[in-house]
Structures are given as C-alpha cells and as structure tokens.
XYZ file of C-alpha atoms in Angstrom:
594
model
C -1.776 21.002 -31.275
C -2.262 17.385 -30.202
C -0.383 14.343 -32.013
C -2.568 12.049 -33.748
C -2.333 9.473 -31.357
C -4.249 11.589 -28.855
C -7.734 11.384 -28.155
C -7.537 14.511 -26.055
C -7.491 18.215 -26.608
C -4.184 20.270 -26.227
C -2.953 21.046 -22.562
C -2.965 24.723 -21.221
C 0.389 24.659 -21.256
C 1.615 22.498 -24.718
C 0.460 19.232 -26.590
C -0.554 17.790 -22.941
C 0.815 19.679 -20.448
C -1.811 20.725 -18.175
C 1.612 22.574 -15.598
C 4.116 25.475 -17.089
C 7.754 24.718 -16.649
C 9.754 25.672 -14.045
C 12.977 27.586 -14.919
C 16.146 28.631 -12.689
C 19.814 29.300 -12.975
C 20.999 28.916 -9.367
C 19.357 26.006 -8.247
C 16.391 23.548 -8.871
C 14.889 21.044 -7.191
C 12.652 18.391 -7.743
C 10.434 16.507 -4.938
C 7.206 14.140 -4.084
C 5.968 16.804 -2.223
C 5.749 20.416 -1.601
C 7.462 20.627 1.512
C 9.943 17.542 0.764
C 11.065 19.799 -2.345
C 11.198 22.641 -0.249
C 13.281 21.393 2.147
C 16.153 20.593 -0.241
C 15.723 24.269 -1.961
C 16.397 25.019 1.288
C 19.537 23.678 2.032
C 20.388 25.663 -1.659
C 19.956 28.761 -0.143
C 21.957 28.243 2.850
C 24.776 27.635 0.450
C 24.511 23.518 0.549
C 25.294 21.844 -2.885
C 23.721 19.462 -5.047
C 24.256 16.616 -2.623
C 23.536 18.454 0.669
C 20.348 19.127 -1.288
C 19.646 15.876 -1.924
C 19.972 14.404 1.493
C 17.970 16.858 2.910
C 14.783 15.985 0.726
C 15.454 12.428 0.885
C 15.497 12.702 5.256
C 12.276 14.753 5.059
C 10.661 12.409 2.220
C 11.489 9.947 4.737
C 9.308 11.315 7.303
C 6.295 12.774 5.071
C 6.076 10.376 2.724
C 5.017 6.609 3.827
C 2.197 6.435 1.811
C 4.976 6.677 -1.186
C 6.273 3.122 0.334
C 9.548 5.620 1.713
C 10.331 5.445 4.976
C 13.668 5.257 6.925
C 13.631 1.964 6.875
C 13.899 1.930 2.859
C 16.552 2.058 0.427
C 17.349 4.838 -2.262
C 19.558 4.655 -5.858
C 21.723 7.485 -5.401
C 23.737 9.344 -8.867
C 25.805 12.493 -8.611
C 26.606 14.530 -11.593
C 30.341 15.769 -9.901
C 30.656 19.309 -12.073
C 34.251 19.392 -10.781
C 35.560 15.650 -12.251
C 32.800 15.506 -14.767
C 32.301 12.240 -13.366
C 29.161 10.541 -12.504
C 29.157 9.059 -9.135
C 27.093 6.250 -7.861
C 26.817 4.304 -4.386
C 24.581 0.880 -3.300
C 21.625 2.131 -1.576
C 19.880 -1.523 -1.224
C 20.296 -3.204 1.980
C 21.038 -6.668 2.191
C 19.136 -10.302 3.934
C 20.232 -11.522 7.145
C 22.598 -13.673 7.207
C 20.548 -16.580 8.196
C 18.342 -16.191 5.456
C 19.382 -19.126 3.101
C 17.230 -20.499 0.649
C 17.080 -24.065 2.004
C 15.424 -22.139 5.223
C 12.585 -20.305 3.536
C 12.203 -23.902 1.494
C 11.742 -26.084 4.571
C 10.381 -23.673 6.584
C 7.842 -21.950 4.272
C 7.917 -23.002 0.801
C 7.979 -19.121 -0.539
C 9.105 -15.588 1.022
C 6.284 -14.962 3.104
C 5.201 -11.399 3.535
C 5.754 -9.156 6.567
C 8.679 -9.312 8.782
C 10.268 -12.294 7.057
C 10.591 -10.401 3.456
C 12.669 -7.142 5.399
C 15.873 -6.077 4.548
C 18.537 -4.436 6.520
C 17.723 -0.323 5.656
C 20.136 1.211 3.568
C 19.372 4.577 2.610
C 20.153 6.528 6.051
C 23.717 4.521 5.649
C 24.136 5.376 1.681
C 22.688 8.843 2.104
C 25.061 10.048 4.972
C 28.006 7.803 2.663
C 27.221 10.191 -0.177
C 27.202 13.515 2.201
C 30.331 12.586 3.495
C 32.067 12.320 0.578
C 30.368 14.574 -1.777
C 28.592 16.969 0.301
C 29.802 19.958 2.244
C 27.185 20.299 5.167
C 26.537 18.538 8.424
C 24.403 15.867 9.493
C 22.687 18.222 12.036
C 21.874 20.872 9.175
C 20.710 18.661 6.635
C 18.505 16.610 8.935
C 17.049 19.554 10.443
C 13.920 20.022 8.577
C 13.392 16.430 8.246
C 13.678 16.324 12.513
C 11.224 19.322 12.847
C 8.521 17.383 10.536
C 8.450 14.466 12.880
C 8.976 15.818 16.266
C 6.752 19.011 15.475
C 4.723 17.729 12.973
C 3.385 18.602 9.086
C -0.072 19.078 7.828
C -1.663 15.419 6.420
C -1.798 16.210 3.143
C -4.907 14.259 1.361
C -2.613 11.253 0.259
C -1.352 10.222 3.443
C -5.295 10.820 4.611
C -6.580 8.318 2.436
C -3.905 5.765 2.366
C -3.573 5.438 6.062
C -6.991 4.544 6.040
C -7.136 2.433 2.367
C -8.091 -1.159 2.744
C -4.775 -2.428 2.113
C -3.110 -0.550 4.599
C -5.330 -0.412 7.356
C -4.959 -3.516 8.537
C -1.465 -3.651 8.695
C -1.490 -0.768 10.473
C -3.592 -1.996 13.103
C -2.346 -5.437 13.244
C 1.207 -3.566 14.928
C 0.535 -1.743 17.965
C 3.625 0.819 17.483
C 2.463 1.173 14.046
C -0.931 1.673 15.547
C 0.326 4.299 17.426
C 1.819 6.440 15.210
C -0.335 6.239 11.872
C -3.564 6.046 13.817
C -3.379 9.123 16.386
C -6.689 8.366 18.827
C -7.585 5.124 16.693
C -8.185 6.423 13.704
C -6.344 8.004 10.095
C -4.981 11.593 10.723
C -7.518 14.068 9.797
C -7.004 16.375 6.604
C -4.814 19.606 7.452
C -3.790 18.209 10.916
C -0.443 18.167 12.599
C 0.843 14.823 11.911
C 3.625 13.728 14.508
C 6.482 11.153 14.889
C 7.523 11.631 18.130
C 9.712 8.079 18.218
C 11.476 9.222 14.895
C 12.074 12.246 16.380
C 14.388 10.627 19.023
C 15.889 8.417 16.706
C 16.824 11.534 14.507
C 18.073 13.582 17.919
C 20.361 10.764 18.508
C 22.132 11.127 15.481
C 22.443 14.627 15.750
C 23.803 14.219 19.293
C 26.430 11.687 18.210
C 27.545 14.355 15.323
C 27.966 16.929 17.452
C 30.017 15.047 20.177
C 32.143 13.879 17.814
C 32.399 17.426 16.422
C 33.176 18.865 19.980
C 36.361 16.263 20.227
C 37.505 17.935 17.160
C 36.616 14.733 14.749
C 36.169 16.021 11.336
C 33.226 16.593 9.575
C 33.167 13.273 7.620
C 34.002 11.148 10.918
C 31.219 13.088 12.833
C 29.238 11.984 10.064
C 30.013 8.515 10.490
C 29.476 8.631 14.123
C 25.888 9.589 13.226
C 25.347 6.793 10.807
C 27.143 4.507 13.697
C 23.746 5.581 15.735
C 21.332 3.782 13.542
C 23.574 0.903 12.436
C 25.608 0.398 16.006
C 24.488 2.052 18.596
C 21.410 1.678 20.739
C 18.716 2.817 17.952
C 20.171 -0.893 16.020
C 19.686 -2.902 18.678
C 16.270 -2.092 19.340
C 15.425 -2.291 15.446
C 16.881 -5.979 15.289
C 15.374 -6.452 18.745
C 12.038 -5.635 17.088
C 12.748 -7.578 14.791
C 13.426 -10.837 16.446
C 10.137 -10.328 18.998
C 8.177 -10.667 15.247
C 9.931 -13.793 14.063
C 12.733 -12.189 12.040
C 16.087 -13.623 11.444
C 18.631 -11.099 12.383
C 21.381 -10.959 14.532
C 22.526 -7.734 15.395
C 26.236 -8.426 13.080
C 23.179 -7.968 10.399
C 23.001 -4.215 10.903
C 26.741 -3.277 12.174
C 28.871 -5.158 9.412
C 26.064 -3.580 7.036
C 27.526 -0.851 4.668
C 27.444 1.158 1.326
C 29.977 0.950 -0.837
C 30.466 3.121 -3.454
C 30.743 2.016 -7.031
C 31.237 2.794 -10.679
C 27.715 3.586 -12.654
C 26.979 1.748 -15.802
C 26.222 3.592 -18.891
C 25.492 3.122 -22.798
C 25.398 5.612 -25.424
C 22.321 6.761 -27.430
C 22.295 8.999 -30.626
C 25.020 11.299 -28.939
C 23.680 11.536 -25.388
C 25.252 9.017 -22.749
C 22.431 7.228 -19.778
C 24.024 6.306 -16.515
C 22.612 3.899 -13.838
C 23.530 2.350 -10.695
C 24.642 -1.206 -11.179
C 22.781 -4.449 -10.953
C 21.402 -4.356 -8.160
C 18.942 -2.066 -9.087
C 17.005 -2.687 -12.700
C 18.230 0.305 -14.316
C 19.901 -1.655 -16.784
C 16.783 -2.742 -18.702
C 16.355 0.692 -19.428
C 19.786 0.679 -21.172
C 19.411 -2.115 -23.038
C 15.777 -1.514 -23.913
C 17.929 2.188 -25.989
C 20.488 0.182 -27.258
C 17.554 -2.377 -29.088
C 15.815 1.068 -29.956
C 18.252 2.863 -31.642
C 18.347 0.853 -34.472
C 14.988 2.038 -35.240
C 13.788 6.055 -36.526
C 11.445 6.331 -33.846
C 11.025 9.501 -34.894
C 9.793 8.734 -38.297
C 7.053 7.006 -36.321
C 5.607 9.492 -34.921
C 4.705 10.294 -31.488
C 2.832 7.227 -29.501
C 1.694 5.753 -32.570
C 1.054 2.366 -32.876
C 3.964 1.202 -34.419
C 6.133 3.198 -32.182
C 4.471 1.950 -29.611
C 4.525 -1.401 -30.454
C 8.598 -1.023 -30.879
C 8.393 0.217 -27.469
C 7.188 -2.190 -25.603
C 8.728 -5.331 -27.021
C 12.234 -4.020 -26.657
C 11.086 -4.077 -23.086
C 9.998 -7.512 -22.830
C 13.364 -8.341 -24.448
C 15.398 -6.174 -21.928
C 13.104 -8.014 -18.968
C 13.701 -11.372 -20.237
C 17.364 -10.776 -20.174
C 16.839 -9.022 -16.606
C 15.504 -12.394 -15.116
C 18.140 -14.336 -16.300
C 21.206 -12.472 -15.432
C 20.687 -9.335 -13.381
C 21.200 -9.665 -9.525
C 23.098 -8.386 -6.866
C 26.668 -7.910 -8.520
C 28.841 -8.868 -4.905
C 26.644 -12.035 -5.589
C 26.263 -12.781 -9.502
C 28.850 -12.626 -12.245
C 26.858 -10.254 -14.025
C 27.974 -10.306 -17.746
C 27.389 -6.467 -17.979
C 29.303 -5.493 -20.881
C 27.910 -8.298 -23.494
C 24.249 -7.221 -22.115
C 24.930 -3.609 -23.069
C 26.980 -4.227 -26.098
C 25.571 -2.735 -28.953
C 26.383 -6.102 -31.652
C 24.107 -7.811 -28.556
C 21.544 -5.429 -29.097
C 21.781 -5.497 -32.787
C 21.297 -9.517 -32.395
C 18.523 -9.004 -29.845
C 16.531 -6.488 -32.016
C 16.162 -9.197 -35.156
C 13.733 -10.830 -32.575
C 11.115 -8.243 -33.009
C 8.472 -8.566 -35.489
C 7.247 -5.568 -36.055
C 3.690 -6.558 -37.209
C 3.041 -8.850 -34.062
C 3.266 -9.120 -30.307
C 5.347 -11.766 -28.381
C 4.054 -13.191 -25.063
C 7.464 -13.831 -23.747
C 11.054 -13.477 -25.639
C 13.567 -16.022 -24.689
C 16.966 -14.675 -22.844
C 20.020 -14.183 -25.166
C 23.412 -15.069 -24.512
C 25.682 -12.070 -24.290
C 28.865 -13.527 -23.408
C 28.804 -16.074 -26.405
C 26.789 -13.038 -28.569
C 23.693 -15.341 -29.255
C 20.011 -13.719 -29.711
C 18.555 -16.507 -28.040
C 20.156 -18.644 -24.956
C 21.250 -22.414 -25.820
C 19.016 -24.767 -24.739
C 16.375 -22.399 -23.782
C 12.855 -23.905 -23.646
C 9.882 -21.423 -23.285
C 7.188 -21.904 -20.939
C 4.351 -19.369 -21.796
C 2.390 -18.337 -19.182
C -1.631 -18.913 -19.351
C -3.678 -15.738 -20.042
C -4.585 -13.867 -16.841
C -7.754 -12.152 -17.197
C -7.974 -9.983 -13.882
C -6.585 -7.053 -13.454
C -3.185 -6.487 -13.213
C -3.237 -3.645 -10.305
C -0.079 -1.208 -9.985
C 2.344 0.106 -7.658
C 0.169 3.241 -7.599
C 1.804 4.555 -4.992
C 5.125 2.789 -4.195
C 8.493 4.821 -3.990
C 9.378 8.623 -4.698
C 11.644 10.672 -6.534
C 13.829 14.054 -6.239
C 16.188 15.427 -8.061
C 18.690 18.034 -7.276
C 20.896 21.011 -9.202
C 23.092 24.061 -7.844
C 24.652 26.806 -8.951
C 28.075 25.196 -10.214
C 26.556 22.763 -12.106
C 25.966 19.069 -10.109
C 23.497 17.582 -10.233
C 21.673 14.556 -8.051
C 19.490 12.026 -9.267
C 17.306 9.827 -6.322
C 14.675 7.475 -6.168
C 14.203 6.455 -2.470
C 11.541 3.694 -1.765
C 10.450 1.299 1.237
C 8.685 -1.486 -0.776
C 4.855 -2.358 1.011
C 5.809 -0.188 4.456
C 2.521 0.506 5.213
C 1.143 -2.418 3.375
C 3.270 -5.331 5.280
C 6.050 -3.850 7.261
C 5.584 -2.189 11.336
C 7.010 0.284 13.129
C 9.900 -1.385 14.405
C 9.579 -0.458 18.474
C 10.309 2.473 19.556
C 12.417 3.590 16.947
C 9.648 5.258 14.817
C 11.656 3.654 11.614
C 9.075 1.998 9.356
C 10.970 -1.001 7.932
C 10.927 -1.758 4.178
C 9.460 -5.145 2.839
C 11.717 -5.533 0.109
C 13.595 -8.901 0.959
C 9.909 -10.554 -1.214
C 11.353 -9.422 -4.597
C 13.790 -12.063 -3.659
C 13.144 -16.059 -5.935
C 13.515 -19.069 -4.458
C 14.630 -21.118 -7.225
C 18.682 -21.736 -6.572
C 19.085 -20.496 -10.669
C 17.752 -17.268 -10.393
C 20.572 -14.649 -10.304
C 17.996 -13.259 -7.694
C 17.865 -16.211 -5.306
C 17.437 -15.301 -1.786
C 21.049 -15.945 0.139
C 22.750 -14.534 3.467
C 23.862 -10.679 3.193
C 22.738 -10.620 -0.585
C 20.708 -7.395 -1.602
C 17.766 -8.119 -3.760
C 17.357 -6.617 -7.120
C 15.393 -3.870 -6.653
C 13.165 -1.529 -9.067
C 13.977 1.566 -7.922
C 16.313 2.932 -10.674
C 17.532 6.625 -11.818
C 19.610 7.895 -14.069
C 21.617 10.665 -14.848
C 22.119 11.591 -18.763
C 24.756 13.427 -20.338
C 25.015 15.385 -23.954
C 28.121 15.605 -25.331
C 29.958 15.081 -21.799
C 27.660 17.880 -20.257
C 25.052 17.203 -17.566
C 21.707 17.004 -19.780
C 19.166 15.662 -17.326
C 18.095 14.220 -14.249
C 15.451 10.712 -14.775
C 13.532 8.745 -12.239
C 10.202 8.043 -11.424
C 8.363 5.912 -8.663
C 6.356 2.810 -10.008
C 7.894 -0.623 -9.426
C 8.415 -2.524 -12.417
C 7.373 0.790 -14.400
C 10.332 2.471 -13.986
C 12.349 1.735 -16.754
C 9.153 1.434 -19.116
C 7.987 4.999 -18.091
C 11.396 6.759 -18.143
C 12.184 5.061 -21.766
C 9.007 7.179 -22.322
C 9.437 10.358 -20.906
C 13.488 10.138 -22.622
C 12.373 9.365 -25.806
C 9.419 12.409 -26.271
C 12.638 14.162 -25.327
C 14.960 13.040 -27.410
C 13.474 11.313 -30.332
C 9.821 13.327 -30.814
C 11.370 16.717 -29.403
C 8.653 17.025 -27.046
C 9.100 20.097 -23.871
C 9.952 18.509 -20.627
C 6.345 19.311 -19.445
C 4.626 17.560 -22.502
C 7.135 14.931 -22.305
C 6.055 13.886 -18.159
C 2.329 14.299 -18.911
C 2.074 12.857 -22.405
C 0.048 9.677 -22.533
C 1.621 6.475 -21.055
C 2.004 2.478 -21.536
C 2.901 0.133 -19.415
C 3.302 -3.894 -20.189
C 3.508 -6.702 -17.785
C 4.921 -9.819 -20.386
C 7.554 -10.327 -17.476
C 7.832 -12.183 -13.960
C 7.041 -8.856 -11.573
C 9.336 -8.387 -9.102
C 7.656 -9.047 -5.967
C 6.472 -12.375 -4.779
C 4.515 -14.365 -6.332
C 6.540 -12.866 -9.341
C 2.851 -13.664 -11.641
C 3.256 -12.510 -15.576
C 0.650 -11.461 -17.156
C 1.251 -12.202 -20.793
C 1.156 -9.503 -23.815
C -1.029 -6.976 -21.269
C -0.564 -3.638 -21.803
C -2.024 -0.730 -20.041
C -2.127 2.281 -21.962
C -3.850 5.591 -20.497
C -7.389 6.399 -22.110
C -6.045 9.899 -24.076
C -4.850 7.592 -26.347
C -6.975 7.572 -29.452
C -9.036 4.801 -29.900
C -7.734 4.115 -33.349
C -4.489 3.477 -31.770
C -5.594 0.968 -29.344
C -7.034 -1.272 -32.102
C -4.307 -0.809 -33.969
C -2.092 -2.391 -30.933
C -4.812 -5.099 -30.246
C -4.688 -6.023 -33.717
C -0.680 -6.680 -33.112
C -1.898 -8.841 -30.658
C -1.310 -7.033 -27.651
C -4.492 -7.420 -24.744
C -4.388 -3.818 -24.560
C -6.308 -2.249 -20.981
C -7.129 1.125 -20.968
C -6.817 2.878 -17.488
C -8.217 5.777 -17.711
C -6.441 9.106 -18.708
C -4.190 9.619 -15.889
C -3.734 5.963 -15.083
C -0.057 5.080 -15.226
C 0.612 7.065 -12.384
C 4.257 7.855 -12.338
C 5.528 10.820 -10.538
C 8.450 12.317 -12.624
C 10.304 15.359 -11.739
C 13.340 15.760 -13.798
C 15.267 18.772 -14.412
C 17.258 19.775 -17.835
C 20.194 21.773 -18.206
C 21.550 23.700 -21.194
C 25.053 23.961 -21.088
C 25.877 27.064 -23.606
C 23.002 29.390 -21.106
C 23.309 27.932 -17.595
C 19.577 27.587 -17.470
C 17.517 25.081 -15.603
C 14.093 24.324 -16.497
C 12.173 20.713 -15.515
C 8.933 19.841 -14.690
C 6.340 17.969 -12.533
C 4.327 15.371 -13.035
C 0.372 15.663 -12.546
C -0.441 12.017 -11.572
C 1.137 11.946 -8.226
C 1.986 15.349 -5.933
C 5.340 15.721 -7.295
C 6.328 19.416 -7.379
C 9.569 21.531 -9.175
C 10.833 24.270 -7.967
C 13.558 26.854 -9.308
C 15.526 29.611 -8.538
C-alpha cells in the first residue's frame, strides 16, 4: 500500500519498488553498471576483500563509464568499514590546482574560471585508489586492474547510455572540438553504435604500463605495497605524467610537471555525528559530505516520523534544514590543508539546536544566513543578506554526472565510493595519447579571496561527490552514496531517513519519490541560485505539491523518475550476517549478492 503522499500505485515489489532486493552473506556489491559491478564481485570470488573489490569496480567504472562524468582523470571519496579495528577509514581522493593557479591570475587574465582545460585538476583517484589498496587491500595492482585493462584494450558492448550521450548535444561538440577525444569516442566519425565493441586502445597502454612497473618491481623482490607504488609512480612520475601535463600545456593549461609528481593522497580521519543511535561518517571538507551531517543533526530535533512519509510538512522540514546546512557550507567548508575549518562547532549538536530555531515551519526561506559555530550564534555577526532575484528557467541537473559502488565481503568490511570526473565529456579532452579523460573540476572553484573555496596553488576544490558509511550501535549498518552534484547530500538525507525514520525496505527507500532544492550557490561556475525552487518527482500527490507551494516553495515537478540519482547501498544485520541492498531504477545502477 502506497503512503498518502503518493500519487502512484504500489510497486511490484513494495510501496514503490518497481526491483526485489538483493540478498547475500559472502559478499555484495554494488555498481553503475552491470559489468562495473561484476567486475568487483569478481575480485570476491578470487578471494579479494572489501577493498580489492572496490578498486577493481572503480578501474573498470573508469573505463565504461564516461558518460557518468568518471573517467581516470577524476577523483573518488573513498570510506572503509575496517571489520578488524572497527574503525572507519577515509583517504583525500580530490586532486589539487596547479600551482600557478592563483586567484589574481584567473582575475587579470579572465575575470572567472573559464571552462575547459583551465578549470582541470590534477587526477586523484588512480593515486587514492592504489593508496587505499596498498594499505587496506590484499591483492595486486595487476589483478585488480585486470578487468578494467581487458574493457579498454579489448573492448565492452556500448550500452544505450554511453550511445546517446556520446552523441547528446552537449557532448558532441566537445568531443569533436579534441582530435584525441575525437578519436576515441567517435570510432569512424561518429557515436559507437548500440551493442558494439567499444575500445580504448591508448588507455590500454597507459594501464599496461602500470602493470609492467608492478611486476618489475615485484621481480626485484619489492613488496607488494612498494610494487604498488611503483605503479602509481607510472601515472604520476613516469612517462604517462609527462605526456598528460604535456597535453596539458599544448591546450593552454598551467601545469608544470612538479604539479603531478609532488601530488599525493593522504589519508585522514572521517568526520562523523550521531543520529537517534546510528553514527554517519564522511570524508572531510573537502568533499560536501558534511551538509549531510549537519542537515541530521538540525533534523533530529524533529519526529519526522510522526509526519509521515513525504508529506508536506516533512517535506518542508526537509528541505530547509538543507538550505541551512548549504548556507553554512558556503561560508566555511573548503579544502581543510587550506581553511581552518571549524568542524566541531558546525557539527555540534547545541549549534544545531541554535540553527534549527531558524525554521518556520509554516513558511519557506529563500536563503538562511550562515551561523557562527565557533562563538555558538544562529546567525553570523554582521551578516547582511543579499537575496537572489527569482530565476524562472529551468534549473537543469547533473543527470548524469558521477557514479557510485559499494562493496562488502565475507568478514564483514565494507567500502563506500563515489568516483566522478566533473563535465569529462562535456568540457574536458583526451589528454594525448594517454587515453585518460581529464576531469573539469578545478570550475567549482570561487574567485572571491573570502570564499573558503577560493581558487589558490595546490588547493583541492570542494567537491560534491560525498559517501558515507553508517554504523548501528558500533556495527557496520550501511553503505550511502549516490551520483548527482549538489544532490548528493539532499538525496541520501532521503533515502537514510525512509530508512531510519519511516522504516521503509531498502528497495522502497531508493525508489520512493524524490526532492531536490536549489536555494544555494551550485557548485560549479557561475555558482547561479535559484531561490526557494524545488523539484519534486511527479508520483507525488498533487495535494502535496500545493500544500508545499502554499509554504511558499516554487515547487517544479519533473516527472516521476526525475531526480535521477543512482543509489546502490547495501545493509547489513549484524545478529544474522546477512546482506541485502538494492538498486536504483533511474540510472543503470545494478546489486549483486552472493
């Protein structure tokens, strides 16, 4: 039986679920795509772990999936749920600006962060991944790369997405506009055709290289962490970085090649809160998971439950603890090597307590001011709102901009990933002969010298890929991540709560009906706001959307499968041992369990 709020008849499968679960006790995994999922359940069977897993599906995501904005050339928030500590382990998958790339520059020379090769960023997920498998993983370089190397030097069947996105009219011309892009994404001038053998033969070579540095390095008798290393010195040392930041340079770029070798990933402590006895861990700062966090810690004050499932009020509740957790984003989250990022006052709960008497609960705000968490103020001193005008066009999503996977073995750990390569297709190239599609994140980047998210030499922009890890009771509970840009948080608050507080099924809770607002600066250039809209997917009833516009939110619907998200998280119950997750129906996302 549907909830009130839905306009829709029940799923085949539960209130909305249109896909059963999927159930195992020795391993699950979690992908953007058939084959990218099966190539980490893969790795499960040879006896890999969590992390070996992980890696694997990330490398092959890497090749199969640049129409998800994830290439090589991305970046990736990394967690691992370590079963043997019962610690949760996190490492900085964002790479960082050139070093020449001041602020002063892009103001005298441009006057914003133009798009293309002048908003790239050093790659950092091949360096964080292989980090993460070298300390957490038990498996080569050669064996986890080695489905991920067949797909691009043998090829994989184009799968309708990457048919029609190739050939979309905001990629196209990109494509074109780069002859080694050309010559890769458009075999014989055009799109690949549906169901043919799509090849990378340049990423292919890049990915051999690796492999061959591993296994001399493995023949001197180097251990299996150093041979890893020597891999990772490939892409970030060797030959393969000089012709990326050679690339580079022929476009106009500002690197040097210091840009790529000093370039590393550190790992780090996560950042967590609690909520109503379960315990959310994210990455740090330089990724937005932390809205998320704070946008519990406002909500727990309320019985969302008592609400009732997407009802208006709930809703409503929703949403503008978001716009307070986004307002508090632009003003003090950034790069943490960077910014003095007061992350314990933003997550305390007395701050949220403060920031929750901001909410009227009969009426929508445009924009909330910024608080102050390290003097515990609701509102920042001094602070002097400028509203934004009313936009009236559409807002247009990240429909298909970064992936997710998510990864659990037999012993119990558990990996949570959300790899992206912001606008690859859209605005970066092929950088030479490399086959590595660079990212185009370097344009979430401001260019006003008070953002914490200012654009300055080796800094990592804040990016929105975010995941999460949860805990219950200091047991692994789930996996959480989705693709969608400035989304992310909004739809995983969603998908948590109709776990937690409505006590929907992990299927119902991915495909039940979704909001998303935009009453914030979005994170790539121009950073436009679009105050009080709200998208909301057309199953909701229609009573509910008056009742919203009537708070005075400019409420568009987008049809019934509109916020398209691509979850694929995975649940564990600690008394059984049994997995079970599910996959979400707007995107290609697929679960499997064994």
């Amino acid at each position: 039986m549907t909830t009130p709020s839905s306009a829709y008849p029940p799923g085949p499968q539960g209130a909305f679920a249109h896909r059963p679960m999927v159930w195992g006790t020795r391993g699950m995994v979690g992908g953007g795509t058939q084959l990218t999922a099966q190539s980490g359940m893969r790795i499960l069977w040879q006896g890999g772990n969590a992390v070996d897993a992980a890696v694997a599906a990330s490398l092959a995501a890497g090749v199969m999936e640049p129409t998800a904005h994830y290439s090589l050339g991305g970046e990736v928030a990394f967690l691992f749920y370590d079963r043997g500590s019962g610690q949760v382990r996190s490492v900085v998958g964002q790479g960082w600006a050139a070093r020449a790339a001041t602020v002063e520059h892009y103001l005298e020379q441009w006057g914003e962060i133009p798009g293309g090769v002048l908003s790239t960023t050093v790659p950092g997920v091949v360096s964080a991944l292989l980090t993460m498998l070298g300390h957490y993983g038990t498996m080569s370089f050669g064996q986890v790369v080695e489905h991920a190397l067949s797909f691009a030097r043998d090829g994989f069947p184009t799968y309708p997405l990457l048919h029609h996105a190739i050939g979309s009219s905001d990629r196209l011309p990109n494509i074109q506009k780069y002859p080694d892009s050309a010559r890769t994404y458009l075999p014989n001038g055009n799109p690949p055709a549906l169901g043919s053998l799509f090849t990378q033969k340049d990423l292919a070579r890049t990915l051999s290289l690796m492999v061959e540095a591993e296994q001399q390095a493995l023949g001197k008798g180097r251990a299996r962490e150093d041979a890893i290393q020597a891999a990772r010195d490939v892409f970030y040392k060797g030959d393969v970085a000089h012709r990326m930041v050679q690339a580079l340079r022929d476009l106009g770029g500002l690197y040097t090649y210091e840009d790529f070798a000093e370039y590393d990933s550190p790992l780090e402590e996560p950042i967590s809160t609690p909520y109503r006895g379960y315990h959310i861990f994210t990455n740090r700062t330089w990724t937005q998971g932390i809205s998320l966090l704070q946008a519990l810690n406002i909500l727990e004050g309320y019985d969302l439950a008592a609400l009732g499932h997407n009802s208006p009020q709930a809703i409503h509740l929703q949403v503008e603890a978001l716009k307070l957790a986004f307002a508090d984003r632009e003003a003090y989250v950034g790069d943490p090597a960077h910014v003095d990022v007061p992350v314990d006052g933003l997550l305390s709960k007395e701050y949220a307590a403060l920031r929750r008497g901001l909410i009227d609960p009969n009426t929508a705000q445009a924009a909330y001011p910024p608080g102050a968490p390290r003097q515990m103020l609701a509102v920042a001193e001094g602070y002097r709102p400028t509203v934004a005008a009313p936009i009236m066009e559409s807002v247009g999503g990240d429909a298909d901009g970064t992936t997710y996977l998510a990864t659990v073995d037999a012993q119990g750990n558990m990996v949570s990933a959300t790899p992206s390569s912001f606008a690859g297709l859209s605005q970066g190239m092929i950088l030479g002969d490399t086959g590595i599609l660079i990212n185009c994140r370097g344009c979430y980047f401001w260019l006003d010298p008070d953002n914490p998210n200012v654009i300055a030499p080796r800094k990592r922009p804040r990016t929105t890929p975010c995941t999460f890890i949860v805990l219950k009771n200091g047991q692994p509970f789930m996996t959480l991540g989705t693709p969608g840009g400035d989304s992310q948080p909004q739809s995983s608050l969603q998908v948590f709560t109709n776990l937690v507080d409505f006590g929907l099924h992990v299927q119902d809770a991915v495909e039940a009906p979704r909001f998303c607002g935009y009453s914030f600066p979005r994170s790539p250039w121009p950073h436009r706001e679009y105050p009080n809209r709200l998208e909301v997917e057309g199953r909701l009833s229609q009573a509910v959307v008056d009742a919203l516009r009537d708070k005075g939110h400019e409420v568009e619907v987008v049809g019934p499968w509109g916020v398209r998200n691509g979850f694929a998280p995975i649940l564990v119950n600690p008394e059984t041992g049994v997995y079970h997750g599910g996959a979400d129906p707007r995107k290609e996302s697929v679960m499997l369990g064994w």
